[in-house]
Tab-separated table of N, CA and C in Angstrom:
chain	number	residue	atom	x	y	z
A	1	MET	N	0.843	-1.167	0.000
A	1	MET	CA	0.000	0.000	0.000
A	1	MET	C	0.892	1.236	0.000
A	2	SER	N	0.648	2.149	-0.942
A	2	SER	CA	1.499	3.331	-1.044
A	2	SER	C	1.085	4.373	-0.018
A	3	LEU	N	1.974	5.321	0.184
A	3	LEU	CA	1.741	6.367	1.174
A	3	LEU	C	0.542	7.231	0.803
A	4	HIS	N	0.362	7.501	-0.486
A	4	HIS	CA	-0.771	8.321	-0.926
A	4	HIS	C	-2.099	7.630	-0.629
A	5	LEU	N	-2.148	6.324	-0.804
A	5	LEU	CA	-3.384	5.591	-0.495
A	5	LEU	C	-3.702	5.647	0.986
A	6	VAL	N	-2.671	5.540	1.803
A	6	VAL	CA	-2.885	5.603	3.256
A	6	VAL	C	-3.406	6.975	3.636
A	7	VAL	N	-2.811	8.010	3.069
A	7	VAL	CA	-3.233	9.372	3.391
A	7	VAL	C	-4.669	9.594	2.946
A	8	ASN	N	-4.999	9.122	1.758
A	8	ASN	CA	-6.365	9.307	1.263
A	8	ASN	C	-7.364	8.466	2.049
A	9	ARG	N	-6.955	7.294	2.496
A	9	ARG	CA	-7.864	6.405	3.211
A	9	ARG	C	-8.075	6.869	4.653
A	10	PHE	N	-7.017	7.409	5.267
A	10	PHE	CA	-7.118	7.856	6.660
A	10	PHE	C	-6.860	9.359	6.722
A	11	PRO	N	-7.908	10.160	6.710
A	11	PRO	CA	-7.764	11.618	6.676
A	11	PRO	C	-6.967	12.187	7.847
A	12	ALA	N	-6.955	11.528	8.978
A	12	ALA	CA	-6.212	12.044	10.136
A	12	ALA	C	-4.713	12.036	9.875
A	13	THR	N	-4.265	11.128	9.033
A	13	THR	CA	-2.828	11.063	8.735
A	13	THR	C	-2.393	12.150	7.754
A	14	LYS	N	-3.369	12.776	7.112
A	14	LYS	CA	-3.041	13.816	6.139
A	14	LYS	C	-2.265	14.961	6.805
A	15	PHE	N	-2.663	15.306	7.995
A	15	PHE	CA	-1.991	16.365	8.747
A	15	PHE	C	-0.513	16.025	8.975
A	16	PHE	N	-0.263	14.811	9.434
A	16	PHE	CA	1.122	14.382	9.688
A	16	PHE	C	1.920	14.254	8.387
A	17	TYR	N	1.241	13.824	7.354
A	17	TYR	CA	1.890	13.706	6.047
A	17	TYR	C	2.330	15.086	5.546
A	18	GLU	N	1.460	16.080	5.720
A	18	GLU	CA	1.807	17.445	5.313
A	18	GLU	C	2.971	17.983	6.140
A	19	ILE	N	2.992	17.663	7.410
A	19	ILE	CA	4.114	18.083	8.265
A	19	ILE	C	5.411	17.459	7.771
A	20	LEU	N	5.365	16.171	7.456
A	20	LEU	CA	6.557	15.489	6.943
A	20	LEU	C	7.023	16.104	5.629
A	21	CYS	N	6.080	16.383	4.745
A	21	CYS	CA	6.435	16.995	3.455
A	21	CYS	C	7.028	18.383	3.653
A	22	ASN	N	6.415	19.148	4.576
A	22	ASN	CA	6.933	20.489	4.857
A	22	ASN	C	8.346	20.423	5.435
A	23	ASN	N	8.559	19.465	6.336
A	23	ASN	CA	9.898	19.300	6.911
A	23	ASN	C	10.907	18.913	5.835
A	24	LYS	N	10.472	18.040	4.945
A	24	LYS	CA	11.359	17.622	3.858
A	24	LYS	C	11.696	18.818	2.971
A	25	ASN	N	10.685	19.620	2.654
A	25	ASN	CA	10.911	20.810	1.825
A	25	ASN	C	11.809	21.822	2.537
A	26	ARG	N	11.601	21.980	3.840
A	26	ARG	CA	12.442	22.896	4.604
A	26	ARG	C	13.897	22.431	4.614
A	27	ARG	N	14.100	21.127	4.810
A	27	ARG	CA	15.466	20.586	4.793
A	27	ARG	C	16.098	20.773	3.418
A	28	LYS	N	15.293	20.553	2.386
A	28	LYS	CA	15.794	20.724	1.022
A	28	LYS	C	16.170	22.191	0.781
A	29	ASN	N	15.291	23.108	1.185
A	29	ASN	CA	15.570	24.540	1.029
A	29	ASN	C	16.794	24.961	1.845
A	30	TYR	N	16.901	24.415	3.057
A	30	TYR	CA	18.040	24.719	3.912
A	30	TYR	C	19.337	24.233	3.260
A	31	THR	N	19.292	23.028	2.720
A	31	THR	CA	20.470	22.465	2.047
A	31	THR	C	20.858	23.305	0.840
A	32	ILE	N	19.874	23.714	0.064
A	32	ILE	CA	20.148	24.560	-1.104
A	32	ILE	C	20.749	25.890	-0.663
A	33	THR	N	20.199	26.463	0.401
A	33	THR	CA	20.717	27.730	0.922
A	33	THR	C	22.169	27.581	1.366
A	34	ILE	N	22.453	26.509	2.088
A	34	ILE	CA	23.823	26.257	2.551
A	34	ILE	C	24.762	26.098	1.360
A	35	LEU	N	24.320	25.350	0.351
A	35	LEU	CA	25.153	25.157	-0.841
A	35	LEU	C	25.425	26.480	-1.553
A	36	LEU	N	24.404	27.308	-1.667
A	36	LEU	CA	24.594	28.615	-2.305
A	36	LEU	C	25.564	29.488	-1.506
A	37	GLU	N	25.434	29.449	-0.182
A	37	GLU	CA	26.351	30.213	0.665
A	37	GLU	C	27.781	29.701	0.517
A	38	LEU	N	27.922	28.381	0.469
A	38	LEU	CA	29.256	27.800	0.292
A	38	LEU	C	29.854	28.185	-1.056
A	39	LYS	N	29.031	28.156	-2.098
A	39	LYS	CA	29.521	28.560	-3.420
A	39	LYS	C	29.956	30.021	-3.410
A	40	GLU	N	29.163	30.867	-2.771
A	40	GLU	CA	29.500	32.289	-2.701
A	40	GLU	C	30.799	32.501	-1.914
A	41	GLU	N	30.933	31.801	-0.794
A	41	GLU	CA	32.157	31.901	0.007
A	41	GLU	C	33.364	31.398	-0.785
A	42	HIS	N	33.169	30.309	-1.506
A	42	HIS	CA	34.247	29.765	-2.336
A	42	HIS	C	34.657	30.768	-3.415
A	43	LYS	N	33.675	31.401	-4.017
A	43	LYS	CA	33.953	32.410	-5.050
A	43	LYS	C	34.744	33.577	-4.455
A	44	LYS	N	34.349	34.031	-3.261
A	44	LYS	CA	35.064	35.119	-2.599
A	44	LYS	C	36.506	34.720	-2.303
A	45	GLN	N	36.682	33.487	-1.810
A	45	GLN	CA	38.029	33.018	-1.495
A	45	GLN	C	38.891	32.913	-2.750
A	46	LEU	N	38.304	32.448	-3.846
A	46	LEU	CA	39.053	32.372	-5.105
A	46	LEU	C	39.456	33.761	-5.587
A	47	ASN	N	38.532	34.713	-5.488
A	47	ASN	CA	38.852	36.091	-5.880
A	47	ASN	C	39.954	36.670	-4.996
A	48	ASN	N	39.860	36.394	-3.701
A	48	ASN	CA	40.876	36.855	-2.760
A	48	ASN	C	42.231	36.232	-3.091
A	49	LEU	N	42.223	34.943	-3.383
A	49	LEU	CA	43.454	34.247	-3.745
A	49	LEU	C	44.048	34.816	-5.033
A	50	ALA	N	43.195	35.094	-6.003
A	50	ALA	CA	43.668	35.677	-7.265
A	50	ALA	C	44.276	37.061	-7.026
A	51	THR	N	43.646	37.842	-6.165
A	51	THR	CA	44.169	39.171	-5.837
A	51	THR	C	45.523	39.060	-5.148
A	52	GLN	N	45.617	38.154	-4.177
A	52	GLN	CA	46.884	37.957	-3.474
A	52	GLN	C	47.974	37.499	-4.439
A	53	TYR	N	47.612	36.615	-5.347
A	53	TYR	CA	48.582	36.117	-6.328
A	53	TYR	C	49.068	37.259	-7.219
A	54	SER	N	48.133	38.088	-7.671
A	54	SER	CA	48.510	39.224	-8.522
A	54	SER	C	49.429	40.182	-7.775
A	55	GLU	N	49.097	40.455	-6.522
A	55	GLU	CA	49.931	41.346	-5.719
A	55	GLU	C	51.324	40.752	-5.530
A	56	ARG	N	51.371	39.462	-5.247
A	56	ARG	CA	52.658	38.786	-5.033
A	56	ARG	C	53.505	38.802	-6.313
A	57	MET	N	52.845	38.566	-7.441
A	57	MET	CA	53.569	38.589	-8.712
A	57	MET	C	54.111	39.989	-8.996
A	58	LEU	N	53.338	41.008	-8.673
A	58	LEU	CA	53.790	42.386	-8.867
A	58	LEU	C	55.009	42.673	-7.988
A	59	ILE	N	54.954	42.240	-6.744
A	59	ILE	CA	56.083	42.435	-5.828
A	59	ILE	C	57.324	41.715	-6.355
A	60	GLU	N	57.143	40.469	-6.789
A	60	GLU	CA	58.276	39.706	-7.319
A	60	GLU	C	58.842	40.362	-8.577
A	61	TYR	N	57.975	40.885	-9.422
A	61	TYR	CA	58.441	41.569	-10.628
A	61	TYR	C	59.238	42.821	-10.263
A	62	GLN	N	58.757	43.560	-9.263
A	62	GLN	CA	59.479	44.753	-8.823
A	62	GLN	C	60.851	44.382	-8.263
A	63	LYS	N	60.907	43.292	-7.483
A	63	LYS	CA	62.195	42.826	-6.967
A	63	LYS	C	63.129	42.465	-8.118
A	64	PHE	N	62.588	41.740	-9.088
A	64	PHE	CA	63.389	41.334	-10.239
A	64	PHE	C	63.902	42.553	-10.995
A	65	SER	N	63.033	43.546	-11.185
A	65	SER	CA	63.434	44.760	-11.910
A	65	SER	C	64.553	45.490	-11.174
A	66	LYS	N	64.427	45.591	-9.848
A	66	LYS	CA	65.470	46.252	-9.058
A	66	LYS	C	66.786	45.479	-9.149
A	67	LEU	N	66.694	44.165	-9.054
A	67	LEU	CA	67.894	43.337	-9.148
A	67	LEU	C	68.549	43.484	-10.514
A	68	ARG	N	67.742	43.472	-11.552
A	68	ARG	CA	68.268	43.628	-12.914
A	68	ARG	C	68.939	44.990	-13.078
A	69	GLU	N	68.284	46.017	-12.552
A	69	GLU	CA	68.841	47.368	-12.641
A	69	GLU	C	70.177	47.457	-11.906
A	70	SER	N	70.242	46.883	-10.705
A	70	SER	CA	71.503	46.931	-9.950
A	70	SER	C	72.590	46.116	-10.650
A	71	MET	N	72.210	45.007	-11.277
A	71	MET	CA	73.194	44.213	-12.019
A	71	MET	C	73.725	44.988	-13.224
A	72	LEU	N	72.851	45.704	-13.912
A	72	LEU	CA	73.294	46.517	-15.047
A	72	LEU	C	74.229	47.637	-14.590
A	73	GLU	N	73.897	48.270	-13.462
A	73	GLU	CA	74.761	49.316	-12.916
A	73	GLU	C	76.120	48.740	-12.535
A	74	LEU	N	76.104	47.576	-11.906
A	74	LEU	CA	77.346	46.916	-11.520
A	74	LEU	C	78.174	46.564	-12.753
A	75	ARG	N	77.514	46.081	-13.777
A	75	ARG	CA	78.203	45.743	-15.028
A	75	ARG	C	78.860	46.982	-15.637
A	76	GLU	N	78.109	48.077	-15.690
A	76	GLU	CA	78.662	49.319	-16.235
A	76	GLU	C	79.843	49.800	-15.399
A	77	SER	N	79.719	49.662	-14.078
A	77	SER	CA	80.804	50.064	-13.183
A	77	SER	C	82.052	49.223	-13.442
A	78	TYR	N	81.878	47.911	-13.562
A	78	TYR	CA	83.019	47.033	-13.838
A	78	TYR	C	83.630	47.315	-15.207
A	79	GLU	N	82.794	47.597	-16.186
A	79	GLU	CA	83.322	47.929	-17.512
A	79	GLU	C	84.160	49.203	-17.460
A	80	ALA	N	83.683	50.203	-16.715
A	80	ALA	CA	84.435	51.455	-16.580
A	80	ALA	C	85.757	51.201	-15.859
A	81	LYS	N	85.708	50.400	-14.784
A	81	LYS	CA	86.937	50.080	-14.049
A	81	LYS	C	87.902	49.291	-14.930
A	82	LEU	N	87.370	48.386	-15.727
A	82	LEU	CA	88.211	47.591	-16.619
A	82	LEU	C	88.885	48.476	-17.662
A	83	LYS	N	88.129	49.413	-18.232
A	83	LYS	CA	88.721	50.337	-19.208
A	83	LYS	C	89.829	51.168	-18.561
A	84	LYS	N	89.555	51.617	-17.330
A	84	LYS	CA	90.559	52.401	-16.616
A	84	LYS	C	91.792	51.549	-16.336
A	85	SER	N	91.579	50.302	-15.929
A	85	SER	CA	92.695	49.396	-15.651
A	85	SER	C	93.497	49.106	-16.909
A	86	VAL	N	92.796	48.921	-18.027
A	86	VAL	CA	93.488	48.676	-19.295
A	86	VAL	C	94.347	49.882	-19.654
A	87	GLY	N	93.807	51.071	-19.470
A	87	GLY	CA	94.573	52.296	-19.742
A	87	GLY	C	95.788	52.401	-18.840
A	88	THR	N	95.607	52.110	-17.549
A	88	THR	CA	96.712	52.161	-16.595
A	88	THR	C	97.771	51.127	-16.959
A	89	LEU	N	97.330	49.936	-17.303
A	89	LEU	CA	98.258	48.876	-17.696
A	89	LEU	C	99.048	49.282	-18.939
A	90	GLN	N	98.352	49.844	-19.894
A	90	GLN	CA	99.021	50.290	-21.125
A	90	GLN	C	100.063	51.355	-20.813
A	91	ASP	N	99.686	52.308	-19.945
A	91	ASP	CA	100.641	53.354	-19.553
A	91	ASP	C	101.840	52.752	-18.829
A	92	THR	N	101.593	51.786	-17.959
A	92	THR	CA	102.667	51.133	-17.209
A	92	THR	C	103.606	50.386	-18.145
A	93	VAL	N	103.037	49.643	-19.080
A	93	VAL	CA	103.854	48.896	-20.042
A	93	VAL	C	104.697	49.854	-20.876
A	94	GLU	N	104.098	50.922	-21.342
A	94	GLU	CA	104.841	51.904	-22.140
A	94	GLU	C	105.945	52.552	-21.310
A	95	GLY	N	105.623	52.845	-20.030
A	95	GLY	CA	106.632	53.435	-19.133
A	95	GLY	C	107.787	52.477	-18.905
A	96	LEU	N	107.478	51.199	-18.676
A	96	LEU	CA	108.532	50.209	-18.474
A	96	LEU	C	109.391	50.053	-19.729
A	97	GLU	N	108.754	50.031	-20.892
A	97	GLU	CA	109.504	49.925	-22.147
A	97	GLU	C	110.472	51.101	-22.293
A	98	LEU	N	109.987	52.280	-21.968
A	98	LEU	CA	110.843	53.469	-22.054
A	98	LEU	C	112.022	53.364	-21.093
A	99	ASP	N	111.730	52.936	-19.839
A	99	ASP	CA	112.797	52.793	-18.847
A	99	ASP	C	113.837	51.777	-19.304
A	100	TYR	N	113.384	50.629	-19.804
A	100	TYR	CA	114.330	49.604	-20.271
A	100	TYR	C	115.144	50.093	-21.468
A	101	LYS	N	114.504	50.834	-22.342
A	101	LYS	CA	115.229	51.372	-23.502
A	101	LYS	C	116.302	52.353	-23.043
A	102	LYS	N	115.939	53.202	-22.053
A	102	LYS	CA	116.910	54.163	-21.524
A	102	LYS	C	118.076	53.431	-20.864
A	103	GLN	N	117.743	52.407	-20.064
A	103	GLN	CA	118.800	51.638	-19.412
A	103	GLN	C	119.662	50.930	-20.455
A	104	TRP	N	119.068	50.419	-21.468
A	104	TRP	CA	119.792	49.698	-22.516
A	104	TRP	C	120.733	50.646	-23.254
A	105	VAL	N	120.193	51.858	-23.515
A	105	VAL	CA	121.015	52.857	-24.201
A	105	VAL	C	122.194	53.260	-23.303
A	106	LYS	N	121.958	53.437	-21.994
A	106	LYS	CA	123.013	53.814	-21.054
A	106	LYS	C	124.064	52.715	-20.974
A	107	GLU	N	123.605	51.468	-20.949
A	107	GLU	CA	124.541	50.355	-20.849
A	107	GLU	C	125.366	50.227	-22.120
A	108	LYS	N	124.791	50.576	-23.245
A	108	LYS	CA	125.516	50.526	-24.509
A	108	LYS	C	126.607	51.582	-24.537
A	109	ASP	N	126.311	52.692	-23.965
A	109	ASP	CA	127.278	53.796	-24.016
A	109	ASP	C	128.350	53.568	-23.048
């Protein structure tokens, strides 16, 4: 015997049947509400995570840019020092050659 037949056959049970149906509908609505709230919270958390990720990437990019800039400055500084050292070395070599030539000429005389 199905539930509908029992309800139709015994009118007093109709009241309890309606209560059960209402409770079932309330639980269903409550579950749907909870699911919607969870989805909304999940969406907020994903947006927050995306924002944090974007901010972190921006910070990392700024760090990288500063590091690259300092490396370029250091490179330019070393190149300038190297050019100066090459010039000094060239002057030293030329000076030594002159000194040896003078000494050689003196020794010849």
